[in-house]
Each structure stands twice: as structure tokens, then as C-alpha cells.
Amino acid sequence: MTGPETDDPARLVRAYYDALDAGEYDRLAGLLAPGFVQRRPDRTFEGRDRFVAFMRDERPMTDTSHAVDAVYPAGPGVAVRGRLLDADGDEVFAFVDVFSVEAGRLAALETYAGADGE
């Protein structure tokens, strides 16, 4: 597994979305701390391996992309406002992701999402 591509938190989160959208799961894992945790409205993933396994093998929709509308890099972490798009480019839902960064890796992610413009 390779290390993070950058120490710049804003670039790190953009690399996260790029790796996820490209299905580059080894690259994705390299961006995450071993103890990575994602909390989202419908579930929590504990550990990098569990999160990557879900993204690779269990997601209900895999032909999607993330449109990043804004990155807010100031503060103890990085916030991102964006939209998940389906294969046709239609919005599935809007989201705000709040990342914690430690030692050049993504350590935690809180996801807030709303459907149909909520």
C-alpha cells in the first residue's frame, strides 16, 4: 500500500474522491489511516479495511461520481460540499463531508447527506 500523495489536506480530500470515483481501491486505502472511521446517516464504518471493502464490494451504486462544489481547508479538518451523481450525471443527493486529517492521512469522515435538494 502506498502512502498519501500529499500533505496538503485539501489535495488529500480531492485525491480521496478521485480514487473512489476511479475504483482505485488500493490508492484509496493508502490515503486513509488504519483506524479510519466514517459516520454517515445510515451507518458507521470502523477501520480502513472495512470501509474500503464496502466501497469496493458492497455499495448499491458503483457507477457514480462526486462533484466537489467547494473545499473548506481551514480549521482542524477539511469540509467538502458536493453532490453524488449517477452514471447519467443526475444528482442522487447533496452532501457535506467533514474529514479529520492526522499525520498526512484521512483519519475520520462525518458525512451529512440529503436527497433531492434537501
Coordinates of N, CA, C and O in Angstrom, one line a residue:
M1 N 0.9 -1.2 0.0 CA 0.0 0.0 0.0 C 0.9 1.2 0.0 O 1.8 1.3 0.8
T2 N 0.6 2.2 -0.8 CA 1.4 3.4 -0.9 C 0.9 4.4 0.1 O -0.2 4.3 0.7
G3 N 1.8 5.4 0.4 CA 1.4 6.4 1.3 C 0.6 7.5 0.7 O 0.3 7.5 -0.5
P4 N 0.3 8.5 1.5 CA -0.5 9.6 0.9 C 0.2 10.3 -0.2 O 1.5 10.4 -0.2
E5 N -0.5 10.9 -1.1 CA 0.0 11.6 -2.2 C 0.5 13.0 -1.9 O 1.3 13.6 -2.6
T6 N 0.0 13.6 -0.8 CA 0.3 14.9 -0.4 C 0.1 15.2 1.1 O -0.7 14.4 1.7
D7 N 0.7 16.2 1.6 CA 0.5 16.6 3.0 C -0.5 17.7 3.0 O -0.9 18.2 4.1
D8 N -1.0 18.2 1.9 CA -2.0 19.3 1.8 C -3.4 18.7 2.0 O -3.8 17.9 1.2
P9 N -4.0 19.0 3.1 CA -5.3 18.4 3.4 C -6.4 18.6 2.3 O -7.1 17.7 2.0
A10 N -6.4 19.8 1.6 CA -7.4 20.0 0.5 C -7.1 19.0 -0.7 O -8.0 18.4 -1.2
R11 N -5.8 18.9 -1.0 CA -5.4 17.9 -2.1 C -5.7 16.5 -1.7 O -6.1 15.6 -2.5
L12 N -5.5 16.2 -0.4 CA -5.7 14.8 0.1 C -7.2 14.5 0.0 O -7.5 13.4 -0.5
V13 N -8.1 15.4 0.3 CA -9.5 15.0 0.1 C -9.9 14.9 -1.3 O -10.7 14.1 -1.7
R14 N -9.4 15.7 -2.2 CA -9.6 15.6 -3.6 C -9.1 14.3 -4.2 O -9.8 13.6 -5.0
A15 N -7.9 13.8 -3.7 CA -7.4 12.5 -4.1 C -8.3 11.4 -3.6 O -8.5 10.4 -4.3
Y16 N -8.9 11.6 -2.4 CA -9.9 10.6 -1.9 C -11.0 10.4 -2.9 O -11.4 9.3 -3.3
Y17 N -11.7 11.5 -3.3 CA -12.8 11.4 -4.3 C -12.3 10.9 -5.6 O -13.0 10.0 -6.3
D18 N -11.1 11.3 -6.1 CA -10.6 10.8 -7.4 C -10.4 9.3 -7.3 O -10.8 8.5 -8.3
A19 N -9.8 8.8 -6.2 CA -9.6 7.3 -6.1 C -10.9 6.6 -6.0 O -11.0 5.5 -6.6
L20 N -11.8 7.1 -5.2 CA -13.1 6.4 -5.1 C -13.8 6.4 -6.4 O -14.3 5.3 -6.8
D21 N -13.9 7.5 -7.1 CA -14.6 7.5 -8.4 C -14.0 6.6 -9.5 O -14.7 6.1 -10.3
A22 N -12.7 6.5 -9.4 CA -11.9 5.7 -10.4 C -11.9 4.2 -10.0 O -11.4 3.4 -10.8
G23 N -12.4 3.9 -8.9 CA -12.4 2.5 -8.4 C -10.9 2.0 -8.1 O -10.6 0.9 -8.2
E24 N -10.1 3.0 -7.7 CA -8.7 2.7 -7.4 C -8.6 2.4 -5.8 O -8.2 3.3 -5.1
Y25 N -9.0 1.2 -5.4 CA -9.2 1.0 -4.0 C -7.9 0.8 -3.2 O -7.8 1.2 -2.1
D26 N -6.8 0.4 -3.9 CA -5.5 0.4 -3.2 C -5.0 1.8 -3.0 O -4.5 2.1 -1.9
R27 N -5.2 2.7 -3.9 CA -4.9 4.1 -3.8 C -5.7 4.7 -2.7 O -5.2 5.5 -1.8
L28 N -7.0 4.4 -2.7 CA -7.9 4.9 -1.6 C -7.5 4.5 -0.3 O -7.3 5.3 0.6
A29 N -7.1 3.2 -0.1 CA -6.7 2.7 1.2 C -5.4 3.4 1.6 O -5.2 3.7 2.8
G30 N -4.5 3.8 0.7 CA -3.3 4.5 1.0 C -3.5 5.9 1.6 O -2.6 6.4 2.2
L31 N -4.7 6.5 1.3 CA -5.0 7.8 1.8 C -5.6 7.8 3.2 O -5.6 8.8 3.8
L32 N -6.0 6.6 3.6 CA -6.7 6.5 4.9 C -5.8 6.0 6.0 O -5.0 5.1 5.8
A33 N -6.0 6.5 7.2 CA -5.3 5.9 8.4 C -5.9 4.6 8.7 O -7.0 4.3 8.4
P34 N -5.1 3.6 9.3 CA -5.6 2.3 9.6 C -6.8 2.3 10.4 O -7.7 1.5 10.2
G35 N -7.0 3.3 11.3 CA -8.1 3.3 12.2 C -9.2 4.2 11.7 O -10.1 4.7 12.4
F36 N -9.2 4.5 10.4 CA -10.2 5.4 9.7 C -11.6 5.0 10.1 O -12.0 3.8 10.1
V37 N -12.5 6.0 10.4 CA -13.9 5.8 10.7 C -14.7 6.7 9.9 O -14.4 7.9 9.8
Q38 N -15.8 6.2 9.3 CA -16.8 7.0 8.6 C -18.1 6.9 9.3 O -18.6 5.8 9.5
R39 N -18.7 8.0 9.7 CA -20.0 8.1 10.2 C -20.9 8.8 9.2 O -20.5 9.8 8.7
R40 N -22.0 8.1 8.9 CA -22.9 8.7 7.9 C -24.3 8.5 8.4 O -24.5 7.7 9.4
P41 N -25.4 9.1 7.8 CA -26.7 8.9 8.4 C -27.2 7.5 8.5 O -27.9 7.2 9.5
D42 N -26.8 6.6 7.6 CA -27.4 5.2 7.7 C -26.5 4.2 8.3 O -26.9 3.1 8.6
R43 N -25.2 4.5 8.6 CA -24.3 3.5 9.2 C -23.0 4.1 9.5 O -22.7 5.2 9.1
T44 N -22.2 3.3 10.2 CA -20.8 3.7 10.6 C -19.9 2.6 10.2 O -20.2 1.4 10.3
F45 N -18.7 3.0 9.6 CA -17.7 2.0 9.2 C -16.5 2.3 10.1 O -16.0 3.4 10.2
E46 N -16.0 1.2 10.8 CA -14.9 1.3 11.7 C -13.7 0.6 11.0 O -13.8 -0.6 10.8
G47 N -12.7 1.3 10.8 CA -11.4 0.7 10.2 C -11.3 0.9 8.7 O -12.3 0.8 8.0
R48 N -10.1 1.2 8.2 CA -9.8 1.4 6.8 C -10.3 0.2 6.0 O -10.9 0.3 4.9
D49 N -9.9 -1.0 6.4 CA -10.2 -2.2 5.6 C -11.7 -2.4 5.4 O -12.1 -2.8 4.3
R50 N -12.5 -2.2 6.5 CA -13.9 -2.4 6.4 C -14.5 -1.3 5.4 O -15.4 -1.6 4.6
F51 N -14.1 -0.1 5.5 CA -14.6 1.0 4.7 C -14.3 0.7 3.2 O -15.1 0.8 2.3
V52 N -13.0 0.3 2.9 CA -12.6 0.0 1.5 C -13.4 -1.2 1.0 O -13.8 -1.2 -0.1
A53 N -13.5 -2.2 1.8 CA -14.3 -3.4 1.4 C -15.7 -3.0 1.0 O -16.3 -3.5 0.0
F54 N -16.4 -2.2 1.8 CA -17.7 -1.7 1.5 C -17.7 -1.0 0.1 O -18.6 -1.2 -0.7
M55 N -16.8 0.0 0.0 CA -16.8 0.8 -1.2 C -16.5 -0.1 -2.5 O -17.1 0.1 -3.5
R56 N -15.7 -1.1 -2.3 CA -15.3 -1.9 -3.4 C -16.4 -3.0 -3.7 O -16.7 -3.2 -4.9
D57 N -17.0 -3.6 -2.7 CA -17.8 -4.8 -2.9 C -19.2 -4.7 -2.6 O -20.0 -5.5 -3.0
E58 N -19.6 -3.7 -1.8 CA -21.0 -3.7 -1.2 C -21.9 -2.5 -1.6 O -23.0 -2.5 -1.2
R59 N -21.3 -1.5 -2.1 CA -22.1 -0.3 -2.4 C -23.2 -0.6 -3.4 O -23.0 -1.3 -4.4
P60 N -24.4 -0.1 -3.1 CA -25.5 -0.4 -4.0 C -25.4 0.3 -5.4 O -25.9 -0.2 -6.4
M61 N -24.7 1.4 -5.4 CA -24.5 2.1 -6.7 C -22.9 2.3 -6.8 O -22.4 3.0 -6.0
T62 N -22.3 1.8 -7.9 CA -20.9 1.9 -8.1 C -20.6 2.8 -9.3 O -19.5 3.3 -9.3
D63 N -21.5 3.0 -10.2 CA -21.3 3.8 -11.3 C -21.7 5.3 -11.0 O -22.6 5.8 -11.6
T64 N -21.0 5.9 -10.1 CA -21.3 7.2 -9.6 C -20.0 8.1 -9.6 O -18.9 7.5 -9.8
S65 N -20.2 9.4 -9.5 CA -19.0 10.3 -9.3 C -19.4 11.4 -8.4 O -20.6 11.6 -8.1
H66 N -18.4 12.0 -7.8 CA -18.6 13.0 -6.8 C -18.2 14.4 -7.5 O -17.1 14.5 -7.9
A67 N -19.2 15.3 -7.5 CA -19.0 16.6 -8.0 C -18.6 17.4 -6.7 O -19.5 17.6 -5.9
V68 N -17.4 17.9 -6.6 CA -17.0 18.7 -5.5 C -17.2 20.1 -5.8 O -16.6 20.7 -6.7
D69 N -18.1 20.7 -5.1 CA -18.5 22.1 -5.3 C -17.6 23.1 -4.6 O -17.4 24.2 -5.0
A70 N -17.2 22.7 -3.4 CA -16.3 23.6 -2.6 C -15.6 22.8 -1.6 O -16.1 21.8 -1.0
V71 N -14.3 23.2 -1.3 CA -13.5 22.6 -0.3 C -13.1 23.7 0.7 O -12.7 24.8 0.3
Y72 N -13.3 23.5 2.0 CA -13.0 24.4 3.0 C -11.9 23.9 3.9 O -12.1 23.1 4.8
P73 N -10.6 24.3 3.6 CA -9.5 23.6 4.2 C -9.1 24.2 5.6 O -8.3 23.6 6.2
A74 N -9.6 25.3 6.0 CA -9.2 25.9 7.2 C -9.9 25.2 8.4 O -11.1 24.9 8.3
G75 N -9.2 25.1 9.5 CA -9.7 24.5 10.7 C -9.0 23.2 11.0 O -8.0 22.9 10.4
P76 N -9.5 22.5 12.0 CA -8.8 21.3 12.4 C -9.0 20.2 11.4 O -8.2 19.2 11.5
G77 N -9.9 20.3 10.5 CA -10.1 19.3 9.4 C -10.4 20.0 8.1 O -10.1 21.2 7.9
V78 N -11.0 19.3 7.2 CA -11.4 19.8 5.9 C -12.9 19.5 5.7 O -13.3 18.3 5.9
A79 N -13.6 20.5 5.3 CA -15.0 20.3 4.9 C -15.2 20.3 3.4 O -14.5 21.1 2.7
V80 N -16.1 19.5 2.9 CA -16.3 19.5 1.4 C -17.8 19.5 1.2 O -18.6 18.8 1.8
R81 N -18.2 20.4 0.3 CA -19.7 20.4 -0.1 C -19.7 19.9 -1.6 O -18.9 20.3 -2.4
G82 N -20.6 19.0 -1.8 CA -20.7 18.4 -3.1 C -22.0 17.6 -3.4 O -22.9 17.7 -2.6
R83 N -21.9 16.9 -4.5 CA -23.1 16.2 -5.0 C -22.7 14.8 -5.5 O -21.6 14.7 -6.2
L84 N -23.4 13.8 -5.2 CA -23.1 12.5 -5.8 C -24.0 12.4 -7.0 O -25.2 12.6 -7.0
L85 N -23.3 12.0 -8.2 CA -24.0 12.0 -9.5 C -24.1 10.5 -9.9 O -23.1 9.8 -9.7
D86 N -25.2 10.2 -10.6 CA -25.3 8.8 -11.2 C -24.6 8.8 -12.5 O -24.0 9.8 -13.0
A87 N -24.6 7.7 -13.2 CA -23.9 7.5 -14.5 C -24.4 8.5 -15.5 O -23.6 8.8 -16.4
D88 N -25.6 9.0 -15.4 CA -26.1 9.9 -16.4 C -25.8 11.4 -16.0 O -26.1 12.3 -16.7
G89 N -25.1 11.6 -14.9 CA -24.8 12.9 -14.4 C -25.9 13.6 -13.6 O -25.8 14.8 -13.3
D90 N -27.0 12.8 -13.3 CA -28.0 13.3 -12.5 C -27.7 13.2 -11.0 O -27.1 12.3 -10.6
E91 N -28.1 14.2 -10.2 CA -27.8 14.3 -8.8 C -28.6 13.2 -8.1 O -29.8 13.1 -8.2
V92 N -27.9 12.4 -7.3 CA -28.5 11.4 -6.4 C -28.8 12.0 -5.1 O -29.9 11.9 -4.5
F93 N -27.8 12.8 -4.5 CA -28.0 13.5 -3.3 C -26.9 14.5 -3.2 O -25.8 14.4 -3.8
A94 N -27.1 15.5 -2.4 CA -26.1 16.5 -2.0 C -25.5 16.0 -0.7 O -26.1 15.3 0.1
F95 N -24.2 16.4 -0.5 CA -23.6 16.0 0.8 C -22.6 17.1 1.3 O -22.2 18.0 0.5
V96 N -22.3 17.0 2.6 CA -21.2 17.7 3.2 C -20.4 16.6 3.9 O -21.0 15.9 4.7
D97 N -19.1 16.6 3.6 CA -18.2 15.6 4.2 C -17.3 16.5 5.1 O -16.7 17.5 4.6
V98 N -17.0 16.0 6.3 CA -16.1 16.7 7.2 C -15.0 15.7 7.5 O -15.3 14.6 8.2
F99 N -13.8 15.9 7.1 CA -12.7 15.0 7.3 C -11.8 15.5 8.4 O -11.5 16.7 8.6
S100 N -11.3 14.5 9.2 CA -10.2 14.7 10.1 C -8.9 14.2 9.5 O -8.9 13.1 8.9
V101 N -7.9 15.0 9.6 CA -6.6 14.6 9.0 C -5.6 14.5 10.1 O -5.4 15.4 10.9
E102 N -4.8 13.4 10.1 CA -3.8 13.1 11.1 C -2.6 12.5 10.4 O -2.7 11.5 9.6
A103 N -1.4 13.1 10.6 CA -0.2 12.6 10.0 C -0.3 12.4 8.5 O 0.2 11.3 8.0
G104 N -0.9 13.3 7.8 CA -1.0 13.2 6.3 C -1.9 12.2 5.8 O -1.9 11.9 4.6
R105 N -2.8 11.6 6.6 CA -3.8 10.6 6.2 C -5.2 11.1 6.7 O -5.3 11.8 7.7
L106 N -6.2 10.6 6.0 CA -7.6 10.8 6.4 C -7.9 9.9 7.6 O -7.8 8.7 7.4
A107 N -8.2 10.4 8.7 CA -8.4 9.6 10.0 C -9.9 9.4 10.2 O -10.2 8.4 10.8
A108 N -10.8 10.3 9.8 CA -12.2 10.2 10.1 C -13.0 11.0 9.1 O -12.5 12.0 8.5
L109 N -14.2 10.6 8.9 CA -15.1 11.3 8.0 C -16.5 11.2 8.5 O -17.0 10.2 8.9
E110 N -17.1 12.4 8.7 CA -18.5 12.6 9.0 C -19.2 13.0 7.7 O -18.9 14.0 7.1
T111 N -20.2 12.2 7.3 CA -21.0 12.5 6.1 C -22.4 13.0 6.4 O -23.1 12.3 7.2
Y112 N -22.8 14.1 5.9 CA -24.1 14.6 6.0 C -24.7 14.7 4.6 O -24.1 15.3 3.7
A113 N -25.9 14.0 4.5 CA -26.4 13.9 3.1 C -27.9 14.2 3.1 O -28.6 13.9 4.1
G114 N -28.4 14.8 2.0 CA -29.8 15.0 1.8 C -30.2 14.6 0.4 O -29.4 14.8 -0.5
A115 N -31.4 14.1 0.2 CA -31.9 13.6 -1.1 C -32.7 14.8 -1.8 O -33.3 15.5 -1.1
D116 N -32.6 14.8 -3.1 CA -33.4 15.7 -3.9 C -33.4 17.2 -3.4 O -34.4 17.8 -3.2
G117 N -32.2 17.7 -3.2 CA -32.0 19.1 -2.9 C -32.3 19.4 -1.4 O -32.3 20.6 -1.1
E118 N -32.5 18.4 -0.6 CA -32.7 18.7 0.8 C -31.5 19.3 1.5 O -30.4 19.0 1.1

